[in-house]
Coordinates of C-alpha atoms and ligand atoms in Angstrom, one line a residue:
X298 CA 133.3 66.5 60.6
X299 CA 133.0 66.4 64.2
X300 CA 132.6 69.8 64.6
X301 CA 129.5 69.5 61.9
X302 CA 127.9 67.4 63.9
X303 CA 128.2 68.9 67.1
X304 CA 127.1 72.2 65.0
X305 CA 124.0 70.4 63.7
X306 CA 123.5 68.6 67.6
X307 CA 123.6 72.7 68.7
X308 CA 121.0 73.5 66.1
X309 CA 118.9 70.7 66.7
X310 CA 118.8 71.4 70.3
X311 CA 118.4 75.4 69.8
X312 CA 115.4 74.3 67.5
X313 CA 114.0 72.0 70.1
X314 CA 114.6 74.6 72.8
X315 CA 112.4 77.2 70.8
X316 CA 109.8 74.9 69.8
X317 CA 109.0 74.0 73.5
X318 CA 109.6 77.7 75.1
X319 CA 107.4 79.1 72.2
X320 CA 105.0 76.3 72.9
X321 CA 104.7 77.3 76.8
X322 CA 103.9 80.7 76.0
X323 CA 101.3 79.8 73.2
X324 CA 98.9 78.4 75.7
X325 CA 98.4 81.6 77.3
X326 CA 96.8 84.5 75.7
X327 CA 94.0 87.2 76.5
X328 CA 91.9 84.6 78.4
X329 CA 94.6 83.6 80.8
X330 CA 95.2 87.4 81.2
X331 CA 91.4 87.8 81.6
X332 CA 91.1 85.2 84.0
X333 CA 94.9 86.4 85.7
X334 CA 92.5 89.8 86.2
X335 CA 89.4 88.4 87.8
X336 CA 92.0 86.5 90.0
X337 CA 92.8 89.7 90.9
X338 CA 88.9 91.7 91.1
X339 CA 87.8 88.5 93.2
X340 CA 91.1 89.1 96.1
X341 CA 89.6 92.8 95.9
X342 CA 87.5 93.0 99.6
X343 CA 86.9 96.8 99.5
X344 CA 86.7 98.9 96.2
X345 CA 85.4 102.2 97.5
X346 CA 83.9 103.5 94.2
X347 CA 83.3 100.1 92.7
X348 CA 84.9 101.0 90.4
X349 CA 86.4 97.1 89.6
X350 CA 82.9 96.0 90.5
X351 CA 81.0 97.6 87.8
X352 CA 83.9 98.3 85.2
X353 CA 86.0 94.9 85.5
X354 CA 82.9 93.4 83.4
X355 CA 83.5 89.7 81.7
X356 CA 81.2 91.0 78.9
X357 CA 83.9 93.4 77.4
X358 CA 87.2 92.9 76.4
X359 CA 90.2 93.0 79.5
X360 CA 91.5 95.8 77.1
X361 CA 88.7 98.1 77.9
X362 CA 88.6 97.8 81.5
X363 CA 90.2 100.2 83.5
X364 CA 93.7 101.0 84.3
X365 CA 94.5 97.7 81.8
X366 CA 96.7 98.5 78.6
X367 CA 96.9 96.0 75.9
X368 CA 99.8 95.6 73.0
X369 CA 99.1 96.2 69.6
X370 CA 100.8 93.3 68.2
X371 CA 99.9 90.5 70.3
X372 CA 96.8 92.0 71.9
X373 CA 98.1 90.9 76.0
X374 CA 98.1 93.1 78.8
X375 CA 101.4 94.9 78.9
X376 CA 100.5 97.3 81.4
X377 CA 98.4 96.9 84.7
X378 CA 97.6 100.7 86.8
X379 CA 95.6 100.6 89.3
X380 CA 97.1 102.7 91.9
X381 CA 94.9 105.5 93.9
X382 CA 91.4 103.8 93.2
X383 CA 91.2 103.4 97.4
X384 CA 91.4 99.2 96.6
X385 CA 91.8 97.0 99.8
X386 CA 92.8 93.1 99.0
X387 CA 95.8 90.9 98.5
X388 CA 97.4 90.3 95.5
X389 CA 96.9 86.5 93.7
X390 CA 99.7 84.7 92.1
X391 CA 97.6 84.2 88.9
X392 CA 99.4 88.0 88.0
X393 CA 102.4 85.7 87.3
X394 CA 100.9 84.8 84.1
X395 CA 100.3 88.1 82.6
X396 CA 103.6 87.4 80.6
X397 CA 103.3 90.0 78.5
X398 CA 103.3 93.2 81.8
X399 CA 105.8 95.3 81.2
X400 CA 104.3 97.6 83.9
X401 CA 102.5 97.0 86.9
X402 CA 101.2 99.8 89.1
X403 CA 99.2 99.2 91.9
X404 CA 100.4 102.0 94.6
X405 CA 98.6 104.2 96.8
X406 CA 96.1 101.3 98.1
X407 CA 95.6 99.4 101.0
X408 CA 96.5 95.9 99.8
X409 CA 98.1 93.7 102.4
X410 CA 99.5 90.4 102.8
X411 CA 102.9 89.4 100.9
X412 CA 103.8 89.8 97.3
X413 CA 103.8 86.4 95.3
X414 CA 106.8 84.9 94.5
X415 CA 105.1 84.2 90.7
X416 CA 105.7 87.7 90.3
X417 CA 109.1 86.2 89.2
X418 CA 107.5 84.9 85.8
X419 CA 106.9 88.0 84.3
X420 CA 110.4 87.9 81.7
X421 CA 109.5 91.6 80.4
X422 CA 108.5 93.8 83.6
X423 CA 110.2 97.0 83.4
X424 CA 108.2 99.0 86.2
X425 CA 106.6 97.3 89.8
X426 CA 105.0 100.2 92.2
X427 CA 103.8 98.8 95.2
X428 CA 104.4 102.5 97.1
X429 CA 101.9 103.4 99.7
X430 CA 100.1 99.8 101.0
X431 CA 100.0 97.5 104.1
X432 CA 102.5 94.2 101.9
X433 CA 104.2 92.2 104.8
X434 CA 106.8 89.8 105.1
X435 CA 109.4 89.2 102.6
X436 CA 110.3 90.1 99.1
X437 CA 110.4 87.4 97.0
X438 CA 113.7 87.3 96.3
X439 CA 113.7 85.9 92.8
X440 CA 111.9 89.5 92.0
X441 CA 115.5 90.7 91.5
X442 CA 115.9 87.8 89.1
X443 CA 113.9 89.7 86.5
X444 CA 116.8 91.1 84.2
X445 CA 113.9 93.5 82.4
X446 CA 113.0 95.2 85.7
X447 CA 114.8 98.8 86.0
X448 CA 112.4 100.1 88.6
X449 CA 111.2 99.1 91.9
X450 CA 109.0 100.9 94.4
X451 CA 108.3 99.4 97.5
X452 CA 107.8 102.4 99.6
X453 CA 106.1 103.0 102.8
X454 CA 104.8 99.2 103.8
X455 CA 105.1 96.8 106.2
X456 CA 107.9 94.6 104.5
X457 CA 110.8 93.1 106.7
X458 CA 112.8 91.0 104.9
X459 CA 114.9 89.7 101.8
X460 CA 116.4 86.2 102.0
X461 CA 118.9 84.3 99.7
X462 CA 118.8 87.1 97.2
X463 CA 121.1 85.7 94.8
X464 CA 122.8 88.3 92.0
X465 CA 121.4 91.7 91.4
X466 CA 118.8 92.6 88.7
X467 CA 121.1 93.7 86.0
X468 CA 119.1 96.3 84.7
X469 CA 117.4 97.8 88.0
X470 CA 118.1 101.7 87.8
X471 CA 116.0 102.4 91.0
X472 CA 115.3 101.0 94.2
X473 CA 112.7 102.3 96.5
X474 CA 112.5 100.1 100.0
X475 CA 112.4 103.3 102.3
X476 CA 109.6 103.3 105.4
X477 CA 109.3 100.1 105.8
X478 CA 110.7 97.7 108.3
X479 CA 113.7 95.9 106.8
X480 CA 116.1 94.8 109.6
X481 CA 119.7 93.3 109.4
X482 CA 122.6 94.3 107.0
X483 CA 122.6 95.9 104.3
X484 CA 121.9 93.1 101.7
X485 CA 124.8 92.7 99.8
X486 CA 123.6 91.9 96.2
X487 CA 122.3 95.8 96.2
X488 CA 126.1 96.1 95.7
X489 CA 125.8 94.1 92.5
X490 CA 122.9 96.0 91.2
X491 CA 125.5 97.4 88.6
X492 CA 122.9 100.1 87.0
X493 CA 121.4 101.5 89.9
X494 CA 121.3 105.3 89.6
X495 CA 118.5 106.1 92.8
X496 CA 118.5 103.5 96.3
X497 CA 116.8 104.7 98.9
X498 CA 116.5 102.2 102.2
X499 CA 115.9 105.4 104.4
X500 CA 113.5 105.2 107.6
X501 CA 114.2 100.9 108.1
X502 CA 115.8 99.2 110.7
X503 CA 118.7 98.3 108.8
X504 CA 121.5 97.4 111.4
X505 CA 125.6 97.0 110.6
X506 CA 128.3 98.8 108.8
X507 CA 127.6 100.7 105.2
X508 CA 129.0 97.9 102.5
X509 CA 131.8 99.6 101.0
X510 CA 130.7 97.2 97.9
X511 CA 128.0 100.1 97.4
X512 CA 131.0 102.0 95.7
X513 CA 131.1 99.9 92.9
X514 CA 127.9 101.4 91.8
X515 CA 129.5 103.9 89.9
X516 CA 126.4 105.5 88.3
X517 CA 125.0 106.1 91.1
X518 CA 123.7 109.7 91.5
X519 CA 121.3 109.6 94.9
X520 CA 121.8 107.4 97.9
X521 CA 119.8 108.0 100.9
X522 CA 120.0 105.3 103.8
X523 CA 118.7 108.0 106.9
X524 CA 117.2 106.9 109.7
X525 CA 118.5 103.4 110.5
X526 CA 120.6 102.0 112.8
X527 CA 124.1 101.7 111.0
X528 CA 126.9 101.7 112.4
X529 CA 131.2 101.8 111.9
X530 CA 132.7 104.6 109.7
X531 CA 131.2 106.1 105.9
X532 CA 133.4 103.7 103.6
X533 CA 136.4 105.5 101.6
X534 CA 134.7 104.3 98.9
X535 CA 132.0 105.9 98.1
X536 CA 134.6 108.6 96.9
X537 CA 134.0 106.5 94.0
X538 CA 130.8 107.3 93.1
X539 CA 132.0 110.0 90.8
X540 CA 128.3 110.7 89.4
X541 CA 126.9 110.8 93.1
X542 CA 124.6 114.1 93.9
X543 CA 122.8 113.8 97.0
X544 CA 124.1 111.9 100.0
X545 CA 121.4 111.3 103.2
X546 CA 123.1 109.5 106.3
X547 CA 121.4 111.8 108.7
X548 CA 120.1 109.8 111.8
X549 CA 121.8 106.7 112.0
X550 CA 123.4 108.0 115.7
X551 CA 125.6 105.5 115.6
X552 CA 127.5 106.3 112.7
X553 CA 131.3 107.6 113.5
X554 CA 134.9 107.8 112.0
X555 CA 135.9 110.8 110.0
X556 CA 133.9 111.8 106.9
X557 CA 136.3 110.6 104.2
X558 CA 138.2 113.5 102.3
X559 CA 137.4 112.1 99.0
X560 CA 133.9 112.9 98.8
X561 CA 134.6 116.2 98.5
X562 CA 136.2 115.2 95.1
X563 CA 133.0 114.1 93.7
X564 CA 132.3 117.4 91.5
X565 CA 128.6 116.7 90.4
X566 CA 127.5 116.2 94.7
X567 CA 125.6 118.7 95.1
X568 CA 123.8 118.0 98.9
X569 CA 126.0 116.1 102.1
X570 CA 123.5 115.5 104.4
X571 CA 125.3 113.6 107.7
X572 CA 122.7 115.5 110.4
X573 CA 122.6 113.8 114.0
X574 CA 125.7 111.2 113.3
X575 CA 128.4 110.6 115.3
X576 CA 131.5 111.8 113.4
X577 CA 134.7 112.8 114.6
X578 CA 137.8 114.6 113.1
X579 CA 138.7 117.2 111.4
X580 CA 136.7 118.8 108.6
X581 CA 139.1 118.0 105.2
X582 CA 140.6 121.7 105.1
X583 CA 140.6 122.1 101.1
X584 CA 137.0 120.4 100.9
X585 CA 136.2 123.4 98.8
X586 CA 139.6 124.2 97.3
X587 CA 140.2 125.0 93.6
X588 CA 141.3 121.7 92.8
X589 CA 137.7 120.6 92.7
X590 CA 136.5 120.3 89.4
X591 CA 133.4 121.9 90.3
X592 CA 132.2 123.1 93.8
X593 CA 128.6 122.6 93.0
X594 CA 127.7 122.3 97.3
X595 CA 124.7 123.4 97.7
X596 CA 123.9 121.6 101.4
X597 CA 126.4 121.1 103.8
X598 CA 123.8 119.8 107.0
X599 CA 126.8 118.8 109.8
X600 CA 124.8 119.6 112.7
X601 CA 124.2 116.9 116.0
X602 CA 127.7 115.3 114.9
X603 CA 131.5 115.4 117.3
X604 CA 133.3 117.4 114.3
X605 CA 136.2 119.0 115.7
X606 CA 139.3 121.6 114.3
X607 CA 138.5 124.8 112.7
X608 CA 135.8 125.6 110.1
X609 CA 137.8 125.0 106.6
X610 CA 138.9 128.8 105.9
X611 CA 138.0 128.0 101.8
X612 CA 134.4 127.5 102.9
X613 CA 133.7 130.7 100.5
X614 CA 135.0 128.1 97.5
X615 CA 131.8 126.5 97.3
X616 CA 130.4 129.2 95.8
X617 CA 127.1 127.2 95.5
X618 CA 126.5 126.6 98.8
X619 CA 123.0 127.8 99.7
X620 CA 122.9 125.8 103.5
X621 CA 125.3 125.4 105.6
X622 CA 124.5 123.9 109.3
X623 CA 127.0 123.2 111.5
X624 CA 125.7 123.9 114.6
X625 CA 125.9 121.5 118.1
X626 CA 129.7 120.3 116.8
X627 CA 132.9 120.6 119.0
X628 CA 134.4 123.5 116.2
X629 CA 136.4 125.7 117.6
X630 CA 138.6 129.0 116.7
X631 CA 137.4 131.8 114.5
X632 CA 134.4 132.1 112.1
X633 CA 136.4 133.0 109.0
X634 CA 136.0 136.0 107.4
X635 CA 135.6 135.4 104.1
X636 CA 132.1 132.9 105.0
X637 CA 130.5 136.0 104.2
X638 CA 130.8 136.0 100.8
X639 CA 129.0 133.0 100.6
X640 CA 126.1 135.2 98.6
X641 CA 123.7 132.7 97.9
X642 CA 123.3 131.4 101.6
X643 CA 119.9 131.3 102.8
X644 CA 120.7 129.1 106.1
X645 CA 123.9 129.6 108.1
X646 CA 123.9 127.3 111.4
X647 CA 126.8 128.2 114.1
X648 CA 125.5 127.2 116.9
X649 CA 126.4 125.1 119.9
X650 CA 130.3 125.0 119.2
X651 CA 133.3 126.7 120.6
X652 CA 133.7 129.5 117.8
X653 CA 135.1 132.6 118.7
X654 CA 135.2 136.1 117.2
X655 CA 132.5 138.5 116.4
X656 CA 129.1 137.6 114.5
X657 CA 128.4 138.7 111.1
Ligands
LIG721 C1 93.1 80.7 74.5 O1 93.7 79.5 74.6 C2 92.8 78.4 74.9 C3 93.5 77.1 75.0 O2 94.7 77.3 75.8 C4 91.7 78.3 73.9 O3 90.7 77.4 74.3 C5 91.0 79.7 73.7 O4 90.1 79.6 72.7 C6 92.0 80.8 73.4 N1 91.4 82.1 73.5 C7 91.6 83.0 72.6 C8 90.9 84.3 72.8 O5 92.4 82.9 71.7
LIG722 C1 85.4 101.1 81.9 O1 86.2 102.2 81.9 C2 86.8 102.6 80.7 C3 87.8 103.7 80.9 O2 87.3 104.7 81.8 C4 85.7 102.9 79.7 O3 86.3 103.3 78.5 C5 84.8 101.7 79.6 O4 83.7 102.1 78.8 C6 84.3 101.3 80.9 N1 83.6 100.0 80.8 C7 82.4 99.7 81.4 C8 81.8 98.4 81.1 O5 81.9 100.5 82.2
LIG723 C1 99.0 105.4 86.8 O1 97.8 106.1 86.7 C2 97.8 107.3 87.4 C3 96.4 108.0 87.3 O2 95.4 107.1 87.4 C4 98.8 108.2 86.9 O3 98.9 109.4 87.7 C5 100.2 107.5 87.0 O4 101.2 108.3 86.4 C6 100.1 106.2 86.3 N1 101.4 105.5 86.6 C7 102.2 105.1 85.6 C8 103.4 104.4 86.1 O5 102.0 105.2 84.5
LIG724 C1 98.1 80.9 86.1 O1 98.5 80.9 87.5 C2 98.0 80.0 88.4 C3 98.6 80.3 89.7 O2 99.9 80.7 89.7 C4 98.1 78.6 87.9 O3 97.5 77.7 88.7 C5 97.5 78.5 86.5 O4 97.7 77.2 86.0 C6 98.2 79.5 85.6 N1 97.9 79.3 84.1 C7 96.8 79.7 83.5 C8 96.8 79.5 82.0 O5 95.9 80.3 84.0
LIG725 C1 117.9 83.5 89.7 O1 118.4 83.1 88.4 C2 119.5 82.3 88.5 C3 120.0 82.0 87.1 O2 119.0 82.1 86.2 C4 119.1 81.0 89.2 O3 120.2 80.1 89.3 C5 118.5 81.3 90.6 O4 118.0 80.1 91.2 C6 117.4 82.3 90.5 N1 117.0 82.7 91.8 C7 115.8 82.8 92.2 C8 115.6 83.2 93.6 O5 114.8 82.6 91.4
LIG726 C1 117.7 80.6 102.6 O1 118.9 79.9 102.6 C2 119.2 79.2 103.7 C3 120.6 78.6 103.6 O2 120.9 78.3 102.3 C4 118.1 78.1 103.9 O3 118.4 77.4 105.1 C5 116.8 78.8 104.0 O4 115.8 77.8 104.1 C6 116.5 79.7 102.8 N1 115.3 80.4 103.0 C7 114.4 80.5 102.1 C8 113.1 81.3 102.4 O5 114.5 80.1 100.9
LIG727 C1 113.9 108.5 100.7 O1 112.8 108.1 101.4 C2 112.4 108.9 102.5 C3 111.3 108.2 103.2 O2 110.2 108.1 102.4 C4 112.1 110.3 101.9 O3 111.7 111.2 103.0 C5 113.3 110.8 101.2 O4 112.9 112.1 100.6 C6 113.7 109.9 100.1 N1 115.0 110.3 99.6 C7 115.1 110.8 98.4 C8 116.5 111.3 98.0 O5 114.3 110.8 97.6
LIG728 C1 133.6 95.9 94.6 O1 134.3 96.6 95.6 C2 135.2 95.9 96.4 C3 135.6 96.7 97.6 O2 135.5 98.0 97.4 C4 136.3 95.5 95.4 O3 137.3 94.7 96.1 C5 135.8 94.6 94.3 O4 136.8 94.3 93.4 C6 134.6 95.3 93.6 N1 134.0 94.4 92.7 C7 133.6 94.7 91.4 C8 133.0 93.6 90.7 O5 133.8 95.8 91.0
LIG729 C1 118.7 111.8 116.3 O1 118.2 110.6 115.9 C2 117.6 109.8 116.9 C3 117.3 108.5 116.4 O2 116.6 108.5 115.2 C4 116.4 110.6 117.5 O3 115.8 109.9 118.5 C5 116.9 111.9 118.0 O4 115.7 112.7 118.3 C6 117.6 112.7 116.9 N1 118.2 113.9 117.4 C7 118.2 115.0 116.8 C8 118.9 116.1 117.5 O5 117.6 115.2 115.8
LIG730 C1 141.1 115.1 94.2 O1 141.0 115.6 92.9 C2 142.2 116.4 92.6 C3 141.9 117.1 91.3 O2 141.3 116.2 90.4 C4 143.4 115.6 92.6 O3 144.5 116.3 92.4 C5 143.5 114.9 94.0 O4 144.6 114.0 94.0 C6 142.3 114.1 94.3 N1 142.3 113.7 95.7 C7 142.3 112.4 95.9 C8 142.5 112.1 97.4 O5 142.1 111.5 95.1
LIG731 C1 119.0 117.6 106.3 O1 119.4 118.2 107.6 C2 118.6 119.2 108.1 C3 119.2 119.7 109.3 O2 120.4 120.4 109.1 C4 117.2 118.8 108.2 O3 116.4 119.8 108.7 C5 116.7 118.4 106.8 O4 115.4 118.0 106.9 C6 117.5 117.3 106.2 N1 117.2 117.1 104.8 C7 116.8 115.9 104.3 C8 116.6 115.9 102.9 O5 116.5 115.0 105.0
LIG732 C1 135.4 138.7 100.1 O1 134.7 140.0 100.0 C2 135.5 141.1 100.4 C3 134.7 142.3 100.4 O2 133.5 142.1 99.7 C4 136.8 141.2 99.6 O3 137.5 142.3 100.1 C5 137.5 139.9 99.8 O4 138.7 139.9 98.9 C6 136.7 138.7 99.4 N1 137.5 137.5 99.7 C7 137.7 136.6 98.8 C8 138.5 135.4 99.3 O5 137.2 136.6 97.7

């Protein structure tokens, strides 16, 4: 009996719950995307071909304008492009209430100023590109509170922060944040970004150690952090990323500690790229042994590091191995032999060690 009527308080409340959720979306439709869009043309100070000007007409339908894709069923913009039309302006929060975007492209610009936090409100965005603008300040934190979103590009801009990000989006596949000029530590909810497969923060000012959280992404297949300012040693744990293919750490100088011997276990990575670090040790001497699964090396880029010991004699293992720099490292002893059948090399840097024995 009681659980009846806490059944039928359940169902009342689900009922009431749809009613007024349905009701919220029912007062918008095409006019508040139309008028979302002119938002949008009127924050527009430069438009190079007028392109907007002439074609962004309130006498036809928002679903013939340009770069604006409507749905079938419910006849709302679902997608927004409007990247490379050489557009200078901001962007309004009225694009909050195209509730029905599923993707918004507007990169390759010149828009400045800082993305509205209404961006938030779009339940069913799948794709943001803001590549290639001038956007400043922060990013809107609650942007990563869009479970839809599996892809955003925020390349090459002027953005420099990301507060009280709270939980990762749970279906984001790919983060873009590189040239841009993020500062502090790593944030740590990337680390709960469960799906990502492609995060590059390269060429930021991102300071501290590398989270060793970021080996819980376990599908991730490309992470490239270059050019930063991180510090403290490559985390053991990124030998867990057992799907991980390229690996870009070059140019963070302050970067030390030995590389850890288990990323040589990963058999899909396929380019190590640690270039102008500051590691130390030993190079793991069966890095290319037979127990690999695969040895599918293709880049080994060591040079500008403090790598000392021998150069592993089972080099010739990675039989895939088309560059191989090593060059301005403390190595020592002979070249071995065997490096030479290596066939498929294209690159072989030596230089700037302590080698000894006769060239090739
Ligand atoms: C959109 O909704 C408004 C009320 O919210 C209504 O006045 C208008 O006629 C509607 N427009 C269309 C195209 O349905
Ligand atoms: C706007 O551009 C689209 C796509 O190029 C075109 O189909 C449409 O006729 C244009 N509308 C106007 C008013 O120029
Ligand atoms: C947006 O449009 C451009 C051409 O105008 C096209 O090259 C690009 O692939 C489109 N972007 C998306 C995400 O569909
Ligand atoms: C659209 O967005 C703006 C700003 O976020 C808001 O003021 C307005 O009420 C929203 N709704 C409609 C239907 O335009
Ligand atoms: C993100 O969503 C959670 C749960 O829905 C909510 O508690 C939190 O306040 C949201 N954060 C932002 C920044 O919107
Ligand atoms: C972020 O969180 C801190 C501490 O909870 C708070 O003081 C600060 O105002 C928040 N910043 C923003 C932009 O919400
Ligand atoms: C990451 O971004 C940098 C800077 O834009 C770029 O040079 C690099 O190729 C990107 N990395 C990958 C793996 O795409
Ligand atoms: C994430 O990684 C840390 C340290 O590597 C580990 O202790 C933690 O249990 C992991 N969390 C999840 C949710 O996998
Ligand atoms: C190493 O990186 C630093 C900082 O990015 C740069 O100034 C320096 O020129 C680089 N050195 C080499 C050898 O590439
Ligand atoms: C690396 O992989 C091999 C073969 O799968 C395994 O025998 C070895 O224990 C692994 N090494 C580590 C440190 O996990
Ligand atoms: C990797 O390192 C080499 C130097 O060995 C450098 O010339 C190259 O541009 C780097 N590759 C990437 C993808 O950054
Ligand atoms: C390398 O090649 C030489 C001659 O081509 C051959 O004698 C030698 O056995 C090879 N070494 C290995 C380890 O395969």
């Amino acid at each position: 009996m009681e659980t009846n009527q806490s059944l039928r308080l359940f169902i009342v409340c689900f009922l009431l719950h749809s009613l007024t959720s349905s009701s919220s979306l029912s007062t918008k439709n095409i006019t508040t995307d139309k008028n979302a869009l002119l938002a949008l043309k009127t924050r527009i100070t430069h438009d190079s071909a007028t392109l907007l000007a002439k074609n962004w007409s309130t006498s036809t339908s928002v679903c013939n304008w340009i770069g604006v894709s409507c749905g079938v069923r419910h006849q709302r913009v679902t997608a927004l492009n409007i990247s490379y039309l050489g557009l200078t302006g901001t962007i309004p929060p009225q694009l909050g209430n195209l509730s029905f975007l599923a993707l918004l492209a507007i990169n390759d610009n010149n828009f400045y100023g800082s993305l509205p936090y209404e961006l938030a409100r779009l339940r069913r965005l799948k794709y943001i590109n803001f590549n290639y603008n001038q956007l400043s300040g922060n990013v809107p934190s609650s942007i990563f509170n869009i479970s839809s979103l599996q892809e955003l590009r925020l390349k090459h801009n002027r953005l420099s922060s990301m507060v009280n990000v709270s939980g990762g989006g749970p279906s984001l596949m790919s983060l873009d944040l590189s040239e841009n000029m993020f500062e502090g530590e790593i944030p740590p909810f990337i680390s709960e970004c469960k799906q990502l497969r492609f995060l590059n923060l390269s060429s930021n000012n991102f300071r501290g150690g590398i989270p060793k959280e970021i080996g819980n992404l376990t599908k991730l297949k490309t992470l490239s952090i270059f050019l930063n300012k991180l510090e403290g040693e490559i985390p053991q744990e990124l030998g867990n990323l057992v799907e991980l293919e390229r690996l870009l750490l070059l140019d963070n100088v302050m970067l030390t500690g030995q590389i850890p011997s288990l990323l040589f276990n990963i058999s899909t990575l396929w380019q190590i790229n640690f270039t102008n670090n500051s590691l130390i040790g030993d190079l793991p001497h069966n890095m290319c042994s037979h127990h690999r699964k695969a040895a599918v090396l293709k880049g080994l880029q060591l040079s500008f590091n403090q790598i000392t010991g021998t150069i592993p004699y089972n080099l010739w293992q990675c039989r895939e191995l088309t560059v191989v720099s090593l060059s301005y490292n403390q190595f020592r002893g002979r070249i071995p032999s065997d490096i030479g059948n290596l066939t498929m090399v294209k690159k072989l840097a030596l230089g700037g060690n302590n080698l000894i024995g006769r060239y090739l």
